[in-house]
Short mmCIF file of C-alpha atoms in Angstrom, two decimals:
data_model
loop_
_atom_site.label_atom_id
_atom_site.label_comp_id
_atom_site.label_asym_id
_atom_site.label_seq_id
_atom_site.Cartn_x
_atom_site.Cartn_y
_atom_site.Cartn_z
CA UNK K 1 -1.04 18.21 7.25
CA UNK K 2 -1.89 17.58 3.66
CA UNK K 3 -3.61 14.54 2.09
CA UNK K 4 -1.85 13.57 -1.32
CA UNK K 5 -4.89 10.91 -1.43
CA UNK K 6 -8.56 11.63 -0.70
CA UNK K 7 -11.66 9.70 -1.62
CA UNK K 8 -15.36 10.38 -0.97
CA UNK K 9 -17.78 7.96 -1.82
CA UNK K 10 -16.00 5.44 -4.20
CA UNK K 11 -17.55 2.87 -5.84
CA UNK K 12 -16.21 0.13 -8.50
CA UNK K 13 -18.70 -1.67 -10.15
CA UNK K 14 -17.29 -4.64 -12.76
CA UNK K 15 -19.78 -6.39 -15.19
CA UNK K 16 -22.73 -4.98 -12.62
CA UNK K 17 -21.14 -6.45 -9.55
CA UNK K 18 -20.21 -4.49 -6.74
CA UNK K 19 -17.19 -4.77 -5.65
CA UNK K 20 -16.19 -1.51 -3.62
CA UNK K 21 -18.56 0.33 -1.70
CA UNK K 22 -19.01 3.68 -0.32
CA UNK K 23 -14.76 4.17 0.26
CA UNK K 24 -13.93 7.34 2.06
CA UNK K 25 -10.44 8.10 3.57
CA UNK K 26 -7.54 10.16 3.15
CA UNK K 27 -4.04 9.31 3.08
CA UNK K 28 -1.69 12.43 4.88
CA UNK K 29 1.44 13.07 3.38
CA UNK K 30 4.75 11.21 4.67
CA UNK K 31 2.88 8.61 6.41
CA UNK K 32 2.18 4.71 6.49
CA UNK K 33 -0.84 3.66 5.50
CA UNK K 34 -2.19 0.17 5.78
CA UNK K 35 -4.65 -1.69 4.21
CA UNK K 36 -5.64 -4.88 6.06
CA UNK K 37 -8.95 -7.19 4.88
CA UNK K 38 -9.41 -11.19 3.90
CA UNK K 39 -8.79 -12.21 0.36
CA UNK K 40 -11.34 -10.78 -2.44
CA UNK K 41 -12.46 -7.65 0.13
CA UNK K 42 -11.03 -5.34 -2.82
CA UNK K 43 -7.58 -4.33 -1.02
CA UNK K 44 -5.38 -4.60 -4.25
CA UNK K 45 -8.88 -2.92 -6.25
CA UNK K 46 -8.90 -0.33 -3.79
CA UNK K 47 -4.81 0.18 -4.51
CA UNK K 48 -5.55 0.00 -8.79
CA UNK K 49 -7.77 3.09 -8.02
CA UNK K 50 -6.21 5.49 -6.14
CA UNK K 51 -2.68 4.90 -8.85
CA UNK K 52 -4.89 5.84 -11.53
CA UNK K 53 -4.49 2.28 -13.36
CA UNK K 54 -8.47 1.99 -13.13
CA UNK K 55 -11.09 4.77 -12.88
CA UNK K 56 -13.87 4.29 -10.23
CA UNK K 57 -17.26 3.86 -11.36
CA UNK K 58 -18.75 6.82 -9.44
CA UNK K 59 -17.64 8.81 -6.37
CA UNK K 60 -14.80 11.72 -5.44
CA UNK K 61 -11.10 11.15 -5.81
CA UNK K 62 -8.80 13.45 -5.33
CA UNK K 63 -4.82 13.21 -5.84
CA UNK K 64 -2.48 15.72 -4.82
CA UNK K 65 -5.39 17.88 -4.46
CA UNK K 66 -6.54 17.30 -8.15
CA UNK K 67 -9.79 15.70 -8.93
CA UNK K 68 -9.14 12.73 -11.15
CA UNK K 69 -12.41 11.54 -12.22
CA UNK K 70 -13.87 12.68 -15.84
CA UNK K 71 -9.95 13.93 -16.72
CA UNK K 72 -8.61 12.92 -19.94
CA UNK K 73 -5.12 12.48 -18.86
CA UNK K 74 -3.92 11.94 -15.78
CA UNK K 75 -0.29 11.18 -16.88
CA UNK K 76 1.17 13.99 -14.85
CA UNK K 77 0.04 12.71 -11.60
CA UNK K 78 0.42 9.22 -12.37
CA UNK K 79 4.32 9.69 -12.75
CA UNK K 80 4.85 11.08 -8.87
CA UNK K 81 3.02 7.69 -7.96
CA UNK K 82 4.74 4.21 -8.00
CA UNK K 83 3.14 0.65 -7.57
CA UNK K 84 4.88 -2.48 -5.97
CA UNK K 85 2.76 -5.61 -7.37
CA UNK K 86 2.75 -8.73 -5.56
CA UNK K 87 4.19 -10.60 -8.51
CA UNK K 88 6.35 -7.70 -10.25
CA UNK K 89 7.44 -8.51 -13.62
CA UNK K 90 11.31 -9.15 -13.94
CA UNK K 91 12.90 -8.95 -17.73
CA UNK K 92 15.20 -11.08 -18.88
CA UNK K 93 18.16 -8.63 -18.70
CA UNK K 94 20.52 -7.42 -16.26
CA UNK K 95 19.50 -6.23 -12.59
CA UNK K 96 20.66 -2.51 -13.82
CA UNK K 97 18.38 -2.81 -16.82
CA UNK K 98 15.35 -3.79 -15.02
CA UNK K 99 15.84 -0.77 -11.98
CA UNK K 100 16.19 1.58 -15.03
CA UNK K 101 13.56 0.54 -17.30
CA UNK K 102 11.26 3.84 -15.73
CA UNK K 103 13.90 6.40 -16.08
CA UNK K 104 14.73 5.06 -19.70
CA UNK K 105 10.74 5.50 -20.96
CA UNK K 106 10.89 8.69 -19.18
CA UNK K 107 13.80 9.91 -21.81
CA UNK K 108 16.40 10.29 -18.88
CA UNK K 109 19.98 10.38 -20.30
CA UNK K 110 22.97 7.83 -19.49
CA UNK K 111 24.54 9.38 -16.60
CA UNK K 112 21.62 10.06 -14.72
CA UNK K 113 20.34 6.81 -15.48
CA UNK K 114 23.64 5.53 -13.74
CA UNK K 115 23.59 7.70 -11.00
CA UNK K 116 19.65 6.91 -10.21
CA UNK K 117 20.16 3.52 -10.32
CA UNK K 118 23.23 3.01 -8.11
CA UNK K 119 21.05 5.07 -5.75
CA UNK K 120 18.22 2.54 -5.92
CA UNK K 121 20.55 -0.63 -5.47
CA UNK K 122 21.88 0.98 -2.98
CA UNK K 123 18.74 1.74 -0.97
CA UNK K 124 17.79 -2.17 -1.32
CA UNK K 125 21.27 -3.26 -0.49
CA UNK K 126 21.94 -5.09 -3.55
CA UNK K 127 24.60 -2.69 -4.94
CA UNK K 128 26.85 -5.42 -5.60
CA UNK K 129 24.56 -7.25 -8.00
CA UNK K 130 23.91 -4.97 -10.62
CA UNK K 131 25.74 -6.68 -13.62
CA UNK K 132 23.37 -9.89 -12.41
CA UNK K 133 20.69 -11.71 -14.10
CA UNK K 134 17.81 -10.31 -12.78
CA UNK K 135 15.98 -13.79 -13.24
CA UNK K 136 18.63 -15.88 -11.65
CA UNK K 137 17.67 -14.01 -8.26
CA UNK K 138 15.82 -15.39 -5.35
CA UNK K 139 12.34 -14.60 -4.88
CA UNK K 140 13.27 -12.26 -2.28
CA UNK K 141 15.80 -10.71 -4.07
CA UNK K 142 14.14 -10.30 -7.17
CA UNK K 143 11.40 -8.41 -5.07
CA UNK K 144 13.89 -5.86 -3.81
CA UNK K 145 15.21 -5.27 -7.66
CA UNK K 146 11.09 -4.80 -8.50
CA UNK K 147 11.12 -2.07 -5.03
CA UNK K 148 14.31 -0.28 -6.80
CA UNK K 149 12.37 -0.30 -9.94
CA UNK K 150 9.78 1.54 -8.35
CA UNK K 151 11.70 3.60 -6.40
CA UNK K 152 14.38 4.82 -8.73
CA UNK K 153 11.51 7.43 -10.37
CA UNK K 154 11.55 9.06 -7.06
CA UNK K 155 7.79 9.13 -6.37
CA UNK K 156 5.80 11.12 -3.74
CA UNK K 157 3.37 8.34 -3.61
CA UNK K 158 4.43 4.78 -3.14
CA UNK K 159 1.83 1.77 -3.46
CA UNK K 160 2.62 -1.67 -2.09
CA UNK K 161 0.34 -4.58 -3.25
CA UNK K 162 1.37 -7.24 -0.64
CA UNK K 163 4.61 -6.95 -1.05
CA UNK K 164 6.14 -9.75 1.65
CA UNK K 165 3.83 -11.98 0.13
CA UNK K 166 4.82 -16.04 0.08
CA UNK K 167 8.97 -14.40 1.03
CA UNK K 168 11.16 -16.16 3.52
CA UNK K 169 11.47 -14.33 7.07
CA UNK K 170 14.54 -12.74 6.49
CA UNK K 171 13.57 -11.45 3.07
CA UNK K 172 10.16 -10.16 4.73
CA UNK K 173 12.60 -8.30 7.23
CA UNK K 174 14.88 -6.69 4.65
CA UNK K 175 11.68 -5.06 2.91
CA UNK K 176 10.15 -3.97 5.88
CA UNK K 177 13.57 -2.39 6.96
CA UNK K 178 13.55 -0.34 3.48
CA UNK K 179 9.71 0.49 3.37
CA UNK K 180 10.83 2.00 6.98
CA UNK K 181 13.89 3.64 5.30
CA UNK K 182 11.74 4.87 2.33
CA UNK K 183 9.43 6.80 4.81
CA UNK K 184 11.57 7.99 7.49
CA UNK K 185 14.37 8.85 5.72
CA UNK K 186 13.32 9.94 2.14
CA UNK K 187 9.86 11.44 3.16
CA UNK K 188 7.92 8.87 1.59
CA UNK K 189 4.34 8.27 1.26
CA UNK K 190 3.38 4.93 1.48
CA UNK K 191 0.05 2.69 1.38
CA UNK K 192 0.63 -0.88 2.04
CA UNK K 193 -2.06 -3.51 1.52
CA UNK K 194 -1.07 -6.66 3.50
CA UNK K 195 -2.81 -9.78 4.94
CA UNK K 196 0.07 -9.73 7.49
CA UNK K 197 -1.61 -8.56 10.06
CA UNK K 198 1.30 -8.04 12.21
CA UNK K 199 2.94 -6.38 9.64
CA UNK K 200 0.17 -3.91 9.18
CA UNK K 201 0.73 -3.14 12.92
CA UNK K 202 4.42 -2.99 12.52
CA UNK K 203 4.40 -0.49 9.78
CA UNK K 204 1.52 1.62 9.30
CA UNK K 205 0.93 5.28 11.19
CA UNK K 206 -2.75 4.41 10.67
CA UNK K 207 -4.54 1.39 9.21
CA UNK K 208 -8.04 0.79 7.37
CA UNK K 209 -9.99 -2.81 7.88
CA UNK K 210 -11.88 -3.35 4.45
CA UNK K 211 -14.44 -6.32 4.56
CA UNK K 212 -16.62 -7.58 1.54
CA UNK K 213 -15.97 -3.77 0.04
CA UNK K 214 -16.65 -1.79 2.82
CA UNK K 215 -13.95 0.37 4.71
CA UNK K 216 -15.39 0.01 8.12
CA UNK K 217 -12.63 1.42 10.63
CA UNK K 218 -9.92 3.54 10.03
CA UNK K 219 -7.50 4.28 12.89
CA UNK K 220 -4.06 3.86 14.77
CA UNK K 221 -3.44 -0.10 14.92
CA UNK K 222 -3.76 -0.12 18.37
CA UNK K 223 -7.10 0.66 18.20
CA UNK K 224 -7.98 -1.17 15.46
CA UNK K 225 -6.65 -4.17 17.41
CA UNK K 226 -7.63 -3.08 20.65
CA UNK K 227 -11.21 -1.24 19.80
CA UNK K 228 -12.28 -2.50 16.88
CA UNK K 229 -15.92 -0.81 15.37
CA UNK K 230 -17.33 -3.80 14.79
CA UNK K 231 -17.74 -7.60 16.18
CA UNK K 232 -16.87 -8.63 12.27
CA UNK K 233 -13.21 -6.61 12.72
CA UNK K 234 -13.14 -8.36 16.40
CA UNK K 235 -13.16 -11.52 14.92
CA UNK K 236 -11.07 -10.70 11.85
CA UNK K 237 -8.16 -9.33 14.00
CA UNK K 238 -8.20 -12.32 16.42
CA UNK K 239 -10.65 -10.86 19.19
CA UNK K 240 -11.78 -14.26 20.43
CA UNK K 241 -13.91 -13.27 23.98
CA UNK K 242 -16.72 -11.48 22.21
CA UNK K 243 -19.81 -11.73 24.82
CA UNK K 244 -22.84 -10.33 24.28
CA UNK K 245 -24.24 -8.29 27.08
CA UNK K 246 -26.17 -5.32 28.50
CA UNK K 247 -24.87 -2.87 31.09
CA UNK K 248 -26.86 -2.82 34.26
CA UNK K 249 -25.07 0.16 36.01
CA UNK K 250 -21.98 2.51 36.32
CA UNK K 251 -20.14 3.96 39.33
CA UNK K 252 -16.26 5.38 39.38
CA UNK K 253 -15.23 5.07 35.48
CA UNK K 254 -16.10 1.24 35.69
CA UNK K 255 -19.20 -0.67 34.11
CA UNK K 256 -21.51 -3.61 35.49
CA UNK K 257 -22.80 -6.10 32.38
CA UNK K 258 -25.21 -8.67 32.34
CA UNK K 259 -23.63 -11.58 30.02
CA UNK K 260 -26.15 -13.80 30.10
CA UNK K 261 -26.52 -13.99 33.48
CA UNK K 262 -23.07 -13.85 34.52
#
């Protein structure tokens, strides 16, 4: 299967302090990847990079097979890529102006415009708004208008920055329904950074645990949850009977251990 996304050995240094370490993983194509970690372990860093909005400091990365670091332009790759902020910016215009606002920098003419943009209302189920001030929207629609923005381009690639973040339940629901959608039905690649835990289990083919810079496990969620690397991912992912022991013997698959005595 191919990777659209590979990194080997990243490292983003700002004003001398390090704040991603050592980052190697690849992303296959047409999958869910989440990005799980505590606040300020570099997730939405980590996300900057690998769109192209911020060059690493040193390291390998490597986007739809092209090495990216030393180029002079990476504009060509950078438009089959798409990035869902946790606070998107929505203009003071209609909800049709702000889904089209990519396809009308990229030149694209009226009816295609049109046609793109019914598309992408339609995919977020908000076809019926599109005459609407965009800023007289609820948070959680106002998010799905900013996931139609992003998606209207059509992108191989698309980046989600927390993107359920502070929404009501039902609104958290409707994204995850189209993020599903997006992948499953449109062949989408997605990497999703998300302090939802459960959501990050939900969603993701495979996940990634990144902890004070460091990517230390990368795996299916069940056995990031269920066999984590690392008594620091243990306790991150709610692992809450973590005894230390020694094992004192082994007979028919099963293990004797010595916790503390016990």
């Amino acid at each position: 299967m191919n990777s659209p996304i590979e990194t080997n050995n990243l490292f983003k240094l700002y004003e001398n302090k390090e704040i991603l370490r050592d980052i190697t993983f690849s992303v296959q194509e047409k999958e869910i990847f989440g990005i799980i970690g505590p606040s300020g372990s570099g997730k939405s860093t980590l996300l900057r990079l690998i769109d192209l909005i911020e060059t690493p400091t040193k390291g390998t990365l490597r986007i739809f097979g092209e090495e990216t670091l030393g180029r002079d332009s990476r504009f060509h790759l950078r438009r089959r890529m798409a990035m869902l902020s946790q606070k998107p910016v929505i203009f003071n215009r209609s909800v049709h102006d702000n889904v089209a606002m990519g396809m009308k920098y990229r030149g694209a003419n009226r009816a295609d415009i049109d046609k793109r943009v019914r598309e992408a209302l339609d995919a977020i189920g908000l076809s019926a708004y599109a005459s609407r001030a965009a800023r007289t929207l609820s948070g959680g629609e106002a998010q799905r208008v900013a996931l139609a923005r992003a998606i209207v381009t059509d992108p191989e690639i698309l980046f989600l920055d927390e993107p359920t973040a502070n929404l009501d339940p039902l609104s958290v629901e409707t994204i995850e329904e189209i993020i599903v959608q997006l992948n499953h039905e449109h062949g989408m690649t997605i990497v999703l950074s998300t302090h939802d835990m459960l959501q990050g289990q939900r969603l993701s083919n495979r996940m990634s645990v990144i902890m004070d810079g460091e990517m230390l496990q990368v795996g299916p969620p069940r056995e990031i949850f269920h066999a984590p690397a690392t008594t620091k991912i243990a306790r991150f992912v709610g692992v809450e009977n973590i005894l230390d022991g020694t094992i004192t013997g082994s007979r028919g698959g099963e293990v004797s251990i010595n916790a503390g005595g016990t």
